[in-house]
Amino acid sequence: DCTPYWNPPQYPACSVECGGAIRRRSVPCMRLLANTSLLAVDELVCMRLAVREKPTTQQVCGDVNCPATWRPDPYRDCSVPCGGGDQRRDVVCEQIQGDGSVIDVHRDLCDASTEPEDIRDCNVKKCPAYWEESEWEDCPVRCGGATHSRTVVCLQVQERGNLILVADDTCDILLRPADTEPCGVFDCNAVWRPLKFGPCSL
């Protein structure tokens, strides 16, 4: 029988073109028999008797930087709950390095024509209508009691954020603020009020 030897096959194709990976292979220990046939034997035999050390069983491959690509982050919350707002997100240009690490790089390294949007419309629906009241008008008297008024209107924010005046029945009538109320409900100071003179006594 001949001296055993390591019989390493070629490494398989790399699983990636860039960014780095590990490719592996099995390296059997072989012995050529007298009848010229090959027999796989325990690798301990090669470790004791083989002329050279066992070849490597794994190898780094594809260890070059990948082309830079865009990475969009998740959208943040909408700026408004209704009436039309916007959502924003960060869009970063990143690159996988030859060692597999990922780093942010300058935006010029990414293809501008494929950059994802970083803003979009959201919550484009009408808001619930609500009451809005003006300031009270001045009371017409300082004492003795009267009424003063204010304007009460029903407003609604539409789909695109436009605020418009709508019919009162669009709002909750039970929640409508009063548009008049008493004012100047204080006793006035006492004053002298002269009566007419009576007829002359003579």
CSV table of C-alpha atoms in Angstrom, one decimal:
chain,number,residue,atom,x,y,z
A,1,ASP,CA,0.0,0.0,0.0
A,2,CYS,CA,1.1,3.6,-0.7
A,3,THR,CA,1.5,6.3,1.8
A,4,PRO,CA,-1.9,7.9,2.7
A,5,TYR,CA,-2.4,11.4,1.5
A,6,TRP,CA,-4.9,14.2,1.8
A,7,ASN,CA,-7.2,14.6,-1.3
A,8,PRO,CA,-8.7,18.1,-1.2
A,9,PRO,CA,-11.4,18.9,-3.8
A,10,GLN,CA,-11.8,22.4,-5.3
A,11,TYR,CA,-13.7,24.8,-3.2
A,12,PRO,CA,-17.3,25.3,-4.3
A,13,ALA,CA,-18.4,28.6,-5.7
A,14,CYS,CA,-18.8,31.4,-3.2
A,15,SER,CA,-22.4,32.0,-2.0
A,16,VAL,CA,-22.1,35.8,-2.4
A,17,GLU,CA,-20.5,38.1,-4.9
A,18,CYS,CA,-19.6,40.7,-2.2
A,19,GLY,CA,-19.8,41.4,1.5
A,20,GLY,CA,-17.7,38.3,2.5
A,21,ALA,CA,-18.7,34.7,3.2
A,22,ILE,CA,-17.1,31.4,4.2
A,23,ARG,CA,-17.0,28.5,1.8
A,24,ARG,CA,-16.2,25.0,3.1
A,25,ARG,CA,-15.1,21.7,1.8
A,26,SER,CA,-14.4,18.2,3.1
A,27,VAL,CA,-10.8,17.0,2.8
A,28,PRO,CA,-10.7,13.2,3.0
A,29,CYS,CA,-7.7,11.1,3.8
A,30,MET,CA,-7.1,8.6,1.0
A,31,ARG,CA,-4.9,5.5,0.5
A,32,LEU,CA,-4.0,3.9,-2.8
A,33,LEU,CA,-4.2,0.2,-2.6
A,34,ALA,CA,-2.1,-2.4,-4.5
A,35,ASN,CA,-4.9,-2.9,-7.0
A,36,THR,CA,-4.8,0.9,-7.8
A,37,SER,CA,-8.1,1.5,-6.2
A,38,LEU,CA,-8.6,4.4,-3.7
A,39,LEU,CA,-9.8,3.9,-0.2
A,40,ALA,CA,-11.0,6.6,2.2
A,41,VAL,CA,-9.5,6.0,5.6
A,42,ASP,CA,-9.7,7.7,9.0
A,43,GLU,CA,-8.1,11.1,8.9
A,44,LEU,CA,-6.0,10.1,11.9
A,45,VAL,CA,-4.1,8.0,9.5
A,46,CYS,CA,-3.1,11.0,7.4
A,47,MET,CA,-2.3,13.0,10.5
A,48,ARG,CA,0.2,10.4,11.6
A,49,LEU,CA,1.6,9.3,8.2
A,50,ALA,CA,0.9,11.9,5.5
A,51,VAL,CA,3.8,13.9,4.1
A,52,ARG,CA,2.0,17.3,4.4
A,53,GLU,CA,-0.4,18.9,6.8
A,54,LYS,CA,-4.1,18.7,6.2
A,55,PRO,CA,-5.3,21.4,3.7
A,56,THR,CA,-7.7,24.0,4.9
A,57,THR,CA,-11.4,23.1,5.0
A,58,GLN,CA,-12.7,26.7,4.9
A,59,GLN,CA,-11.9,29.9,3.1
A,60,VAL,CA,-13.0,33.5,3.0
A,61,CYS,CA,-14.6,34.5,-0.3
A,62,GLY,CA,-16.4,37.4,-1.9
A,63,ASP,CA,-14.5,39.7,0.4
A,64,VAL,CA,-15.0,42.9,-1.6
A,65,ASN,CA,-17.3,45.8,-0.9
A,66,CYS,CA,-20.8,45.6,-2.2
A,67,PRO,CA,-22.4,48.5,-4.2
A,68,ALA,CA,-24.1,51.0,-1.9
A,69,THR,CA,-27.8,50.7,-1.5
A,70,TRP,CA,-30.7,52.6,0.1
A,71,ARG,CA,-32.0,51.6,3.5
A,72,PRO,CA,-35.4,53.2,4.4
A,73,ASP,CA,-36.2,53.2,8.1
A,74,PRO,CA,-39.8,52.7,9.3
A,75,TYR,CA,-42.2,55.6,9.0
A,76,ARG,CA,-42.7,57.7,12.1
A,77,ASP,CA,-46.2,58.4,13.5
A,78,CYS,CA,-48.5,60.7,11.5
A,79,SER,CA,-48.3,64.4,12.3
A,80,VAL,CA,-52.0,64.6,12.9
A,81,PRO,CA,-54.8,62.1,13.9
A,82,CYS,CA,-57.1,63.3,11.1
A,83,GLY,CA,-57.6,66.0,8.4
A,84,GLY,CA,-54.5,65.0,6.4
A,85,GLY,CA,-50.9,65.0,7.7
A,86,ASP,CA,-47.6,63.5,6.7
A,87,GLN,CA,-45.4,60.7,7.9
A,88,ARG,CA,-41.6,61.0,7.6
A,89,ARG,CA,-38.8,58.5,7.7
A,90,ASP,CA,-35.0,58.5,7.3
A,91,VAL,CA,-33.5,57.0,4.2
A,92,VAL,CA,-29.8,56.2,4.5
A,93,CYS,CA,-27.3,55.1,1.9
A,94,GLU,CA,-25.3,52.1,3.3
A,95,GLN,CA,-22.7,49.7,2.0
A,96,ILE,CA,-21.8,46.2,3.0
A,97,GLN,CA,-18.0,46.0,3.4
A,98,GLY,CA,-15.8,43.1,2.4
A,99,ASP,CA,-15.7,41.8,6.0
A,100,GLY,CA,-19.6,41.7,6.2
A,101,SER,CA,-19.9,44.9,8.3
A,102,VAL,CA,-22.4,47.5,7.2
A,103,ILE,CA,-21.6,51.2,7.3
A,104,ASP,CA,-23.5,54.4,6.3
A,105,VAL,CA,-21.8,56.1,3.4
A,106,HIS,CA,-22.3,59.4,1.5
A,107,ARG,CA,-25.6,59.6,-0.4
A,108,ASP,CA,-23.7,60.2,-3.7
A,109,LEU,CA,-22.7,56.5,-3.7
A,110,CYS,CA,-26.3,55.4,-4.0
A,111,ASP,CA,-28.4,55.6,-7.2
A,112,ALA,CA,-30.5,58.7,-6.9
A,113,SER,CA,-33.1,57.4,-9.3
A,114,THR,CA,-34.0,54.5,-6.9
A,115,GLU,CA,-34.1,56.5,-3.7
A,116,PRO,CA,-37.3,55.6,-1.7
A,117,GLU,CA,-39.7,58.4,-0.7
A,118,ASP,CA,-39.0,59.8,2.8
A,119,ILE,CA,-42.5,61.4,3.2
A,120,ARG,CA,-46.1,60.3,2.5
A,121,ASP,CA,-49.6,61.5,3.2
A,122,CYS,CA,-51.4,59.9,6.2
A,123,ASN,CA,-54.8,60.1,8.1
A,124,VAL,CA,-56.4,61.8,5.1
A,125,LYS,CA,-59.9,61.7,6.6
A,126,LYS,CA,-62.3,64.3,8.0
A,127,CYS,CA,-61.9,65.1,11.6
A,128,PRO,CA,-64.9,65.1,14.0
A,129,ALA,CA,-66.8,68.4,13.9
A,130,TYR,CA,-66.4,70.6,17.0
A,131,TRP,CA,-67.9,73.7,18.5
A,132,GLU,CA,-65.9,76.9,18.6
A,133,GLU,CA,-67.1,80.0,20.4
A,134,SER,CA,-66.0,83.7,20.3
A,135,GLU,CA,-65.3,85.9,23.2
A,136,TRP,CA,-68.3,87.3,25.1
A,137,GLU,CA,-69.5,90.7,24.0
A,138,ASP,CA,-69.3,93.4,26.6
A,139,CYS,CA,-72.2,93.6,28.9
A,140,PRO,CA,-74.5,96.5,28.1
A,141,VAL,CA,-74.9,97.4,31.8
A,142,ARG,CA,-72.7,97.5,34.8
A,143,CYS,CA,-75.4,96.5,37.3
A,144,GLY,CA,-79.1,95.7,37.4
A,145,GLY,CA,-78.8,92.7,35.1
A,146,ALA,CA,-78.8,92.1,31.4
A,147,THR,CA,-77.6,89.5,28.9
A,148,HIS,CA,-74.7,89.5,26.5
A,149,SER,CA,-73.9,87.1,23.7
A,150,ARG,CA,-71.2,85.4,21.7
A,151,THR,CA,-70.9,83.6,18.4
A,152,VAL,CA,-70.9,79.8,18.4
A,153,VAL,CA,-70.1,77.9,15.2
A,154,CYS,CA,-69.6,74.3,14.2
A,155,LEU,CA,-66.2,73.7,12.4
A,156,GLN,CA,-64.7,70.7,10.8
A,157,VAL,CA,-61.2,69.9,9.4
A,158,GLN,CA,-61.6,68.3,6.0
A,159,GLU,CA,-59.5,65.6,4.2
A,160,ARG,CA,-56.7,67.9,3.2
A,161,GLY,CA,-56.5,70.0,6.3
A,162,ASN,CA,-58.9,72.7,5.2
A,163,LEU,CA,-61.0,74.1,8.1
A,164,ILE,CA,-64.6,75.0,7.1
A,165,LEU,CA,-67.8,76.1,8.7
A,166,VAL,CA,-70.4,73.3,8.7
A,167,ALA,CA,-74.1,73.0,9.7
A,168,ASP,CA,-74.8,73.0,13.4
A,169,ASP,CA,-76.3,69.5,13.2
A,170,THR,CA,-72.9,68.2,12.2
A,171,CYS,CA,-71.7,68.8,15.7
A,172,ASP,CA,-73.1,67.3,18.9
A,173,ILE,CA,-76.0,69.5,19.8
A,174,LEU,CA,-75.9,68.3,23.4
A,175,LEU,CA,-72.4,69.8,23.7
A,176,ARG,CA,-73.2,73.1,22.1
A,177,PRO,CA,-71.9,76.0,24.3
A,178,ALA,CA,-74.4,78.7,25.3
A,179,ASP,CA,-74.4,81.8,23.1
A,180,THR,CA,-76.1,84.1,25.7
A,181,GLU,CA,-75.8,84.4,29.4
A,182,PRO,CA,-76.8,86.9,32.1
A,183,CYS,CA,-74.4,89.7,32.9
A,184,GLY,CA,-74.2,92.7,35.2
A,185,VAL,CA,-76.2,90.9,37.8
A,186,PHE,CA,-75.2,93.1,40.6
A,187,ASP,CA,-77.3,95.5,42.7
A,188,CYS,CA,-76.7,99.0,41.7
A,189,ASN,CA,-75.8,101.7,44.3
A,190,ALA,CA,-78.7,103.4,45.9
A,191,VAL,CA,-79.3,106.9,44.5
A,192,TRP,CA,-81.7,109.7,45.4
A,193,ARG,CA,-84.8,110.0,43.2
A,194,PRO,CA,-86.6,113.3,43.8
A,195,LEU,CA,-90.4,113.1,43.4
A,196,LYS,CA,-92.6,115.9,42.0
A,197,PHE,CA,-93.6,118.7,44.4
A,198,GLY,CA,-97.1,118.5,45.7
A,199,PRO,CA,-99.7,121.4,45.4
A,200,CYS,CA,-98.9,124.6,47.3
A,201,SER,CA,-100.4,124.6,50.8
A,202,LEU,CA,-101.6,128.2,50.4
